[in-house]
Coordinates of C-alpha atoms in Angstrom, one line a residue:
M1 CA -11.0 15.2 -10.3
E2 CA -13.2 17.4 -8.0
F3 CA -15.7 16.4 -5.4
C4 CA -19.0 18.3 -4.7
D5 CA -18.9 20.4 -1.4
D6 CA -22.7 19.7 -0.6
C7 CA -23.2 16.0 -1.5
G8 CA -19.7 14.6 -2.0
S9 CA -20.5 13.1 -5.5
M10 CA -17.8 13.4 -8.4
M11 CA -18.2 16.7 -10.2
K12 CA -17.8 17.3 -14.1
A13 CA -15.9 20.1 -15.8
D14 CA -18.3 22.2 -18.0
D15 CA -16.9 25.6 -19.6
G16 CA -14.9 26.6 -16.7
I17 CA -17.1 25.5 -13.9
W18 CA -17.3 22.3 -12.0
E19 CA -20.8 20.9 -11.9
C20 CA -22.4 18.2 -9.7
G21 CA -24.4 15.7 -11.7
N22 CA -26.3 14.8 -8.4
C23 CA -27.4 17.9 -6.8
G24 CA -26.5 20.6 -9.5
F25 CA -23.9 22.4 -7.0
T26 CA -21.5 24.5 -9.3
K27 CA -18.2 26.1 -8.4
P28 CA -15.7 27.9 -10.7
K29 CA -12.6 25.8 -12.0
G30 CA -9.4 26.8 -10.2
D31 CA -6.2 27.6 -11.8
A32 CA -4.4 24.3 -13.0
S33 CA -1.2 25.6 -11.3
E34 CA -2.6 25.0 -7.8
Y35 CA -2.7 21.2 -8.6
T36 CA 0.9 21.2 -10.1
V37 CA 3.6 19.6 -7.8
T38 CA 6.8 21.7 -8.0
D39 CA 10.2 20.2 -7.9
D40 CA 10.6 21.5 -4.3
Q41 CA 7.5 19.9 -3.1
E42 CA 8.4 16.6 -4.8
V43 CA 11.8 16.5 -3.1
S44 CA 10.3 17.2 0.1
E45 CA 8.0 14.3 0.1
V46 CA 10.8 11.8 -0.4
I47 CA 11.1 9.5 2.7
E48 CA 14.4 8.0 3.4
S49 CA 14.5 4.3 4.7
S50 CA 16.8 3.2 7.1
G51 CA 17.0 -0.3 5.7
E52 CA 15.5 -1.8 8.7
T53 CA 12.4 -3.9 8.7
S54 CA 9.5 -3.8 10.9
L55 CA 8.5 -7.6 10.4
P56 CA 8.3 -9.7 13.5
E57 CA 10.8 -12.4 14.1
T58 CA 10.2 -16.0 15.3
N59 CA 11.7 -19.5 15.8
A60 CA 11.6 -21.2 12.4
L61 CA 14.2 -23.5 10.9
C62 CA 15.7 -22.2 7.5
P63 CA 15.6 -25.1 4.9
E64 CA 18.7 -23.5 3.3
C65 CA 21.3 -22.7 6.0
G66 CA 19.8 -24.2 9.2
N67 CA 19.5 -20.9 10.9
D68 CA 16.8 -21.0 13.6
R69 CA 15.5 -17.5 13.3
A70 CA 13.2 -15.8 10.7
L71 CA 11.3 -12.8 9.9
W72 CA 7.5 -13.8 9.1
Y73 CA 4.5 -12.2 7.6
M74 CA 1.0 -13.4 6.4
Q75 CA -0.5 -12.9 3.0
Q76 CA -3.8 -13.7 1.6
I77 CA -2.9 -15.4 -1.9
R78 CA -5.6 -17.8 -2.3
S79 CA -9.4 -17.2 -2.5
A80 CA -11.0 -15.4 0.6
D81 CA -12.4 -18.6 2.0
E82 CA -8.8 -20.2 2.3
S83 CA -6.7 -19.5 5.1
E84 CA -3.6 -16.9 4.8
T85 CA -0.2 -18.0 3.8
R86 CA 2.9 -17.6 6.2
F87 CA 6.0 -16.4 4.5
F88 CA 9.3 -16.6 6.5
I89 CA 12.7 -14.9 5.6
C90 CA 15.8 -16.3 7.0
T91 CA 17.7 -13.6 9.4
E92 CA 21.0 -15.3 8.2
C93 CA 20.9 -15.9 4.5
E94 CA 17.6 -14.2 3.6
H95 CA 16.1 -17.3 2.1
K96 CA 12.4 -16.9 1.7
W97 CA 10.1 -19.9 1.9
R98 CA 6.2 -20.2 2.7
E99 CA 4.0 -22.5 5.0
D100 CA 0.5 -23.4 4.1
D101 CA -2.2 -24.7 6.5
N102 CA -3.1 -28.2 5.4

């Protein structure tokens, strides 16, 4: 996919050239190899994870093990006019539960 240098619209491929349907700007199609990801490039893009989480921690009683610390996050799972749902993950047993606003 290519975008027009002049107006930013999406361009169409036509007989070896890119042509903008909005403003008529054209440019030659490049070699397909310039868009190909090599094995070396793909390997260099892998990001190693330390396994640590960046979720905040709070006081919350786990219903499974009784631990009083949990990681938490909020997520919109209902319609946009409803409040977000809070999810908790126990720091001890990793039990996950949710809390809705009533």
